[in-house]
mmCIF file of C-alpha atoms and ligand atoms in Angstrom:
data_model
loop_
_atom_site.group_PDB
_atom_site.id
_atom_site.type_symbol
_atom_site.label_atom_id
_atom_site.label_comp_id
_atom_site.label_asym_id
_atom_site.label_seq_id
_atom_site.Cartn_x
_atom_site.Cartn_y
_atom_site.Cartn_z
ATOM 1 C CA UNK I 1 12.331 91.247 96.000
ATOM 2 C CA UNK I 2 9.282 91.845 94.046
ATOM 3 C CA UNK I 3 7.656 88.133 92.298
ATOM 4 C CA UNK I 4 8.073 87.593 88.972
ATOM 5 C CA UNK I 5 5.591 87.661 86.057
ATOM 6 C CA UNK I 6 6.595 86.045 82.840
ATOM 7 C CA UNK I 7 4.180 87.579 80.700
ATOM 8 C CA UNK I 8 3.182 88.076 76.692
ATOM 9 C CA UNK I 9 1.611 90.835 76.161
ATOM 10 C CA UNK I 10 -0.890 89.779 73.355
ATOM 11 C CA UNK I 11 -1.798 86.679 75.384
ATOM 12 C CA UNK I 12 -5.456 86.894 76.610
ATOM 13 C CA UNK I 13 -4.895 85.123 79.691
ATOM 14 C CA UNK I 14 -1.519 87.434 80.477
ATOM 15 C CA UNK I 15 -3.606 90.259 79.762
ATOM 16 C CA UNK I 16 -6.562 89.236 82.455
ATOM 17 C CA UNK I 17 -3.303 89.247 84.910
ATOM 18 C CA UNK I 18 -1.479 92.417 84.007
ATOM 19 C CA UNK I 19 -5.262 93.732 84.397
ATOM 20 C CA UNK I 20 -5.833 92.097 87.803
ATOM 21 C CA UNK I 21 -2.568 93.248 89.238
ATOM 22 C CA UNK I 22 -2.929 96.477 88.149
ATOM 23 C CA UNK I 23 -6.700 96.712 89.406
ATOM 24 C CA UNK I 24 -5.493 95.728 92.694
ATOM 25 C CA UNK I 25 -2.020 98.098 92.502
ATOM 26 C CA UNK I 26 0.299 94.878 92.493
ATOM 27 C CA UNK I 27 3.717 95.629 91.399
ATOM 28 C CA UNK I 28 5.617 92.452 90.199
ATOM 29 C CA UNK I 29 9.033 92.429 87.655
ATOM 30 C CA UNK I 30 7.551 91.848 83.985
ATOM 31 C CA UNK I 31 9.505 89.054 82.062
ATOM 32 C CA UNK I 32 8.071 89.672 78.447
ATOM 33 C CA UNK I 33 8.044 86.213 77.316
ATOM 34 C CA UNK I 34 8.592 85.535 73.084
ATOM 35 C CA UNK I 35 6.726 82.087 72.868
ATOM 36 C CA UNK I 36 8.684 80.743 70.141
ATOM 37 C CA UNK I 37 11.791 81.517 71.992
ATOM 38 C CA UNK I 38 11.221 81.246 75.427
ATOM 39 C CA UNK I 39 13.509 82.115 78.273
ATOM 40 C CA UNK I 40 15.680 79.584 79.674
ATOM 41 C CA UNK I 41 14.870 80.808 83.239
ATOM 42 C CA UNK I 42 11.177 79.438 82.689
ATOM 43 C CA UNK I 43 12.317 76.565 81.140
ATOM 44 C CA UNK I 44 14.315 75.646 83.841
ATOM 45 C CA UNK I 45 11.493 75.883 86.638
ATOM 46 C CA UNK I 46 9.627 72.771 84.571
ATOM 47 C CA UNK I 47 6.223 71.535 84.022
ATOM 48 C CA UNK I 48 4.482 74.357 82.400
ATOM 49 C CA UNK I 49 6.260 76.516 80.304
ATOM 50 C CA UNK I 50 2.678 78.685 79.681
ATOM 51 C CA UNK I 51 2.338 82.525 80.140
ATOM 52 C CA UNK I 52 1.352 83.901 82.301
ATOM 53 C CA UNK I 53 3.263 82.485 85.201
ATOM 54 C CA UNK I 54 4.197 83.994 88.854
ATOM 55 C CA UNK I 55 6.952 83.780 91.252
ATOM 56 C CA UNK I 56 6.084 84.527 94.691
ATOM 57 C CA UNK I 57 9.562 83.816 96.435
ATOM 58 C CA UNK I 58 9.394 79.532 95.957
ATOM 59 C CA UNK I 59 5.859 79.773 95.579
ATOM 60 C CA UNK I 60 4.673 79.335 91.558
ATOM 61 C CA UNK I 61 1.358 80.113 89.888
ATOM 62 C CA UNK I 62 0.873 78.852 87.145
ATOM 63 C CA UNK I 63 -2.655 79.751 85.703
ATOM 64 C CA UNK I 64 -3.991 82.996 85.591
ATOM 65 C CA UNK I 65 -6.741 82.373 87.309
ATOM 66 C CA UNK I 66 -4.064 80.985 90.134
ATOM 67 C CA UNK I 67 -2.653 84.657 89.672
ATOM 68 C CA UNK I 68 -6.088 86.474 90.108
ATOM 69 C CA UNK I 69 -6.841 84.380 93.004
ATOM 70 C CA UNK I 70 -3.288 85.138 94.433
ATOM 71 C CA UNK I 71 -3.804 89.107 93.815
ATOM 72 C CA UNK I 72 -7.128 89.204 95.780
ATOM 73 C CA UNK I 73 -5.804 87.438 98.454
ATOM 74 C CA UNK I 74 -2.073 89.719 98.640
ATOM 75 C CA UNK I 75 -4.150 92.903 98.166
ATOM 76 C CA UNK I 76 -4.712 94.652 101.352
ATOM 77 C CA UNK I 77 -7.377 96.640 99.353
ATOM 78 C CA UNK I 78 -10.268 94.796 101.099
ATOM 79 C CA UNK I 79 -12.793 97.254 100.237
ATOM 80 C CA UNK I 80 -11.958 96.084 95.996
ATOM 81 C CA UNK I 81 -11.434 92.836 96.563
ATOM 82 C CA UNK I 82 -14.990 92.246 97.906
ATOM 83 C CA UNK I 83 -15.962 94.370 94.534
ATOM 84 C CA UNK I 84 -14.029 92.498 92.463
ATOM 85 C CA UNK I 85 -14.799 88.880 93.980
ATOM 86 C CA UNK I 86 -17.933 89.376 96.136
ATOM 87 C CA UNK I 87 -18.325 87.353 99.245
ATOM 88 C CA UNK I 88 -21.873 85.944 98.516
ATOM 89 C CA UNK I 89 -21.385 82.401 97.480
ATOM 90 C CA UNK I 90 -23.950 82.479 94.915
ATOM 91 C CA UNK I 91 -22.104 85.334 92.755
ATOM 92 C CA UNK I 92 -18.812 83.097 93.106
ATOM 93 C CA UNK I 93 -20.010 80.245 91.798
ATOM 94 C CA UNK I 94 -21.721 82.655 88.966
ATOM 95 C CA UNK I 95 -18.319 84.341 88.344
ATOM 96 C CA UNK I 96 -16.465 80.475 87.827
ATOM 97 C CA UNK I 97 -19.091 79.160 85.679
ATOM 98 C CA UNK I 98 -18.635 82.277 83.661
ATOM 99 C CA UNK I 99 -14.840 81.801 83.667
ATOM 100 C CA UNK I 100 -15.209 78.326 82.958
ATOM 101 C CA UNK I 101 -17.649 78.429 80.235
ATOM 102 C CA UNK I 102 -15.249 81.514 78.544
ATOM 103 C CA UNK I 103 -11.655 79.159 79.128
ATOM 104 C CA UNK I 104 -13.466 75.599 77.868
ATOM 105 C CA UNK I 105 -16.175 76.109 75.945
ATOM 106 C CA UNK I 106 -16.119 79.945 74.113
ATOM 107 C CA UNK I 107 -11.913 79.509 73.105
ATOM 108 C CA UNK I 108 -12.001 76.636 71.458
ATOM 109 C CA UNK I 109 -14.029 78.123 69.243
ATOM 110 C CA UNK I 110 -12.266 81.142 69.518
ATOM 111 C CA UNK I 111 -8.888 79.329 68.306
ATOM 112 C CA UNK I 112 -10.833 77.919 65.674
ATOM 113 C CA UNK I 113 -12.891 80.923 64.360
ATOM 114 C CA UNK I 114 -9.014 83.010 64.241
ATOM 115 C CA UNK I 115 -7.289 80.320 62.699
ATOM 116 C CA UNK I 116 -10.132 79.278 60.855
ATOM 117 C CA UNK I 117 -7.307 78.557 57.964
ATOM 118 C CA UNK I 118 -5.959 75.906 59.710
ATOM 119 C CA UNK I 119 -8.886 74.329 60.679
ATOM 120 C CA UNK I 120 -9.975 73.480 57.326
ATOM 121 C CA UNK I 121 -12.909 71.180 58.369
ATOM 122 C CA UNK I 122 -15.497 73.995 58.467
ATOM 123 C CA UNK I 123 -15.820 77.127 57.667
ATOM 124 C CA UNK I 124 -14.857 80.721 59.329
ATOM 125 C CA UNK I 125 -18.572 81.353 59.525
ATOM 126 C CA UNK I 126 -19.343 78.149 61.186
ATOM 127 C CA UNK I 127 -16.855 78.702 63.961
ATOM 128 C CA UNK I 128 -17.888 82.338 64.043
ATOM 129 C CA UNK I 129 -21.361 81.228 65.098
ATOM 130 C CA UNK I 130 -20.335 78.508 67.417
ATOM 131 C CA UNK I 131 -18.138 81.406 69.462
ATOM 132 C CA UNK I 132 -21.433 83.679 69.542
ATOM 133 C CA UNK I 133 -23.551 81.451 72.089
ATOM 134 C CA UNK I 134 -21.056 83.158 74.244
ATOM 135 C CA UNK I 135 -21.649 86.176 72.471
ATOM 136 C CA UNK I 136 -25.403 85.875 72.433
ATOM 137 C CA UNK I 137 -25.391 85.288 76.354
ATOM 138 C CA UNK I 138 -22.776 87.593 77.518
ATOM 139 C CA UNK I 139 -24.878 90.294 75.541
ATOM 140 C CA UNK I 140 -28.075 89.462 77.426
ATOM 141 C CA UNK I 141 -26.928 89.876 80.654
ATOM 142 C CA UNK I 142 -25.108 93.140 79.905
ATOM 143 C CA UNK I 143 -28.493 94.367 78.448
ATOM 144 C CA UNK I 144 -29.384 94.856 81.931
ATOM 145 C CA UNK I 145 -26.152 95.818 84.086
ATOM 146 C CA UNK I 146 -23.131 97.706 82.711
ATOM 147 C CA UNK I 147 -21.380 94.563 84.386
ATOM 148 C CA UNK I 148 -21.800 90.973 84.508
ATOM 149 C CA UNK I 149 -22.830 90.450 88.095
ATOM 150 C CA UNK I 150 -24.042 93.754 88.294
ATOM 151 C CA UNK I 151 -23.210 97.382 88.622
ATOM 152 C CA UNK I 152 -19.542 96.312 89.585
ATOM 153 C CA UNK I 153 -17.096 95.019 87.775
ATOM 154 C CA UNK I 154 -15.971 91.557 88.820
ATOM 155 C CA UNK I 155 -12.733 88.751 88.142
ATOM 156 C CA UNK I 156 -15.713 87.389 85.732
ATOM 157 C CA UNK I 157 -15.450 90.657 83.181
ATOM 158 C CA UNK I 158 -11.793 91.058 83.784
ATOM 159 C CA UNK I 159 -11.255 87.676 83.221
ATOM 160 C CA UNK I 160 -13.438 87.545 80.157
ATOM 161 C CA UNK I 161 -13.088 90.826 78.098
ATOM 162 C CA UNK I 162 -9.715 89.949 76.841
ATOM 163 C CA UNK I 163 -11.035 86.925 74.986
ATOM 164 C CA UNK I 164 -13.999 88.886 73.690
ATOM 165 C CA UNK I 165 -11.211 91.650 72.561
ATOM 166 C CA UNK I 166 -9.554 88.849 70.263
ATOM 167 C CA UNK I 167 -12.990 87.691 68.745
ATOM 168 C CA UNK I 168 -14.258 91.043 68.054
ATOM 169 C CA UNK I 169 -10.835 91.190 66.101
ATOM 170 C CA UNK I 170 -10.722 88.687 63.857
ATOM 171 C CA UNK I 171 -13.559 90.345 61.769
ATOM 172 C CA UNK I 172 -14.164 94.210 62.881
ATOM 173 C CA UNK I 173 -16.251 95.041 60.263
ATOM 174 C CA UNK I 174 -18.517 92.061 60.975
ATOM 175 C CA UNK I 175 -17.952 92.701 65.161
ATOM 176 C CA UNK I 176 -19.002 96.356 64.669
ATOM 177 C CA UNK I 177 -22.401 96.031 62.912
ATOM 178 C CA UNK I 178 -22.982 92.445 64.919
ATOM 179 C CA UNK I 179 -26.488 92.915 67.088
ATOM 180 C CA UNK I 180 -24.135 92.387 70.200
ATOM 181 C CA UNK I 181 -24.260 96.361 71.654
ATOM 182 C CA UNK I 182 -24.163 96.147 74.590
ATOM 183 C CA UNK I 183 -21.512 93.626 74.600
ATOM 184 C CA UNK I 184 -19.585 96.207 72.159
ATOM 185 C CA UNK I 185 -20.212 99.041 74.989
ATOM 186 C CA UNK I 186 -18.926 97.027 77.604
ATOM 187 C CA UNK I 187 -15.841 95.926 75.494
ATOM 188 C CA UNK I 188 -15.329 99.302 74.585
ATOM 189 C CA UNK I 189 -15.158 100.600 77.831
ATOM 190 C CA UNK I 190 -12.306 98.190 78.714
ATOM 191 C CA UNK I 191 -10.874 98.868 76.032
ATOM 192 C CA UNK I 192 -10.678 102.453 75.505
ATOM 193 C CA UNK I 193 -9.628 102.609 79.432
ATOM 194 C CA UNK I 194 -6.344 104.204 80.962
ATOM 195 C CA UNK I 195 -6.075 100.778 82.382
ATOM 196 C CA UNK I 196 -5.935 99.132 79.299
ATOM 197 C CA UNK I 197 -3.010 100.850 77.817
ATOM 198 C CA UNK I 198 -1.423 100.254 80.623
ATOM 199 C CA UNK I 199 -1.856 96.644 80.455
ATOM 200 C CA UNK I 200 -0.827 96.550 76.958
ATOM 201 C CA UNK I 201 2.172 98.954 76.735
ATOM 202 C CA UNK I 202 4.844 97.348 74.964
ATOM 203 C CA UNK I 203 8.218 95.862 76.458
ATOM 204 C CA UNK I 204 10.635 94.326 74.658
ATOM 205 C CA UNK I 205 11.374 90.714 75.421
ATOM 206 C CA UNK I 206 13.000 89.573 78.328
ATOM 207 C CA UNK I 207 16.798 89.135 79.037
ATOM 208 C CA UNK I 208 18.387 87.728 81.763
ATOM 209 C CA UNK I 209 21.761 90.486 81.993
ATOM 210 C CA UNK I 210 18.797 93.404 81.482
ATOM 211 C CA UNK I 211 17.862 95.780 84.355
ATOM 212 C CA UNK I 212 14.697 94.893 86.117
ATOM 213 C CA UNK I 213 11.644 96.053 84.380
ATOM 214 C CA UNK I 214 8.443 97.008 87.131
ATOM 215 C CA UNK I 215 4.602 96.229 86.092
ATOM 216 C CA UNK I 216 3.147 98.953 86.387
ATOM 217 C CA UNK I 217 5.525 100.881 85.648
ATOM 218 C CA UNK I 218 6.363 103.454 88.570
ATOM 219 C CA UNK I 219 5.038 106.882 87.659
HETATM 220 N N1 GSH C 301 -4.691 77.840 81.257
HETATM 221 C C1 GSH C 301 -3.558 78.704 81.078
HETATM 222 C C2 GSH C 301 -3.392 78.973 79.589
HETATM 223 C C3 GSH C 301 -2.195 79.845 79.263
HETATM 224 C C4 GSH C 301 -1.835 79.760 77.786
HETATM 225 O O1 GSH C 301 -2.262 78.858 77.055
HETATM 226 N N2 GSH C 301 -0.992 80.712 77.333
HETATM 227 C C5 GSH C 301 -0.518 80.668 75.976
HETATM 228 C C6 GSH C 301 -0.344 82.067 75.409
HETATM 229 S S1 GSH C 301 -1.875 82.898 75.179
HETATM 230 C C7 GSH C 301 0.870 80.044 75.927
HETATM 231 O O2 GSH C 301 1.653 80.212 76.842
HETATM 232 N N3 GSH C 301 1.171 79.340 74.827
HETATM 233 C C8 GSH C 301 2.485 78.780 74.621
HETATM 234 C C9 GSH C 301 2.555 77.327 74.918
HETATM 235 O O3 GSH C 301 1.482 76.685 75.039
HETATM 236 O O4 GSH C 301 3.651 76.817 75.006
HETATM 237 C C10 GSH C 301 -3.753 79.964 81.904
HETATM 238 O O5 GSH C 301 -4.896 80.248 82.305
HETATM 239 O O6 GSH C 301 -2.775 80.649 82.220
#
């Protein structure tokens, strides 16, 4: 039986799974989750109802950085997964202080800058220019390799990229003439990838009486 993925597709963190899994030609059964009505079947495993979430037989991941770390060490592609998480302890602890810095210190201001309507205590600029530190940084050290650790890509751009996707949206216009290029070229590049629209095709949501739906998607 293949493990389960309960998924959304819009979800940054679902989308640095999908990407992972795909990267490392993981096929799991996608559960396209609706967040404001989710399925009883997560419900019922308790604790965290979050997307994304795995189900390795009775084994449960609940963080997508669980599921990364799960992919590399199921893939029997050893020649990527020393590419995509290098052995060298020094790059690792790079790669999580990257991670980190995106998932506690860049979204917050993320959520804020997006919903900058609801968070009425500043303004959209202000939150704008508290996400581009990030920005400003990421930028910099793309200025000299087309990846973040270096001339391969790592967990550290897949696991970033899809929260750099949602703040380049929430102001195009402003994104596209920013003084971030190289950060727009790497974006790009993920973006406009065969990968990517794989990881973002659309599936409608889940229901417990439909047929089994397989990401990716058998060709
Ligand atoms: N730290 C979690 C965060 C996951 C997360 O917050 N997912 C959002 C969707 S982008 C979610 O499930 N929100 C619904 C909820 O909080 O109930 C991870 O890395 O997987």
């Amino acid at each position: 039986m293949a493990s389960i993925l309960y998924s959304f597709r819009r979800c940054p963190y679902a989308i640095r799974a999908r990407y992972t899994l795909l990267s490392l030609s993981i096929t799991v059964e996608l559960r396209e989750v609706v967040l404001k009505n989710k399925p009883k079947a997560l419900l019922d495993l308790g604790g965290r109802t979050t997307v994304p979430q795995l189900l390795v037989g009775n084994e449960r991941y609940s963080e997508s950085l669980d599921i990364i770390f799960w992919a590399l060490s199921f893939s029997t592609n050893q020649a990527l997964v020393s590419k995509l998480w290098p052995s060298n302890p020094n790059t690792r602890v790079k790669i999580m202080t990257w991670l980190s810095f995106n998932d506690h210190c860049f979204k917050p201001w993320l959520d804020r800058y997006k919903y900058a309507d609801r968070y009425t205590e500043q303004s959209e600029r202000y939150y704008r220019e508290k996400g581009e530190r990030f920005l400003r940084r990421l930028d910099a050290r793309l200025a000299n390799s087309p990846y973040l650790m270096g001339e391969h890509i790592t967990i550290a751009d897949i696991g970033i990229f899809p929260f750099v996707r949602q703040f380049a949206g929430v102001n195009r216009e402003w994104f596209e003439q920013s003084r971030y290029a190289h950060l727009r070229a790497w974006l790009n590049a993920f973006v406009e990838s065969e990968s990517f629209q794989i990881v973002m095709k659309k599936f409608p949501a889940w229901e417990e009486s439909q047929q089994v739906t397989y990401f990716p998607e058998s060709s």
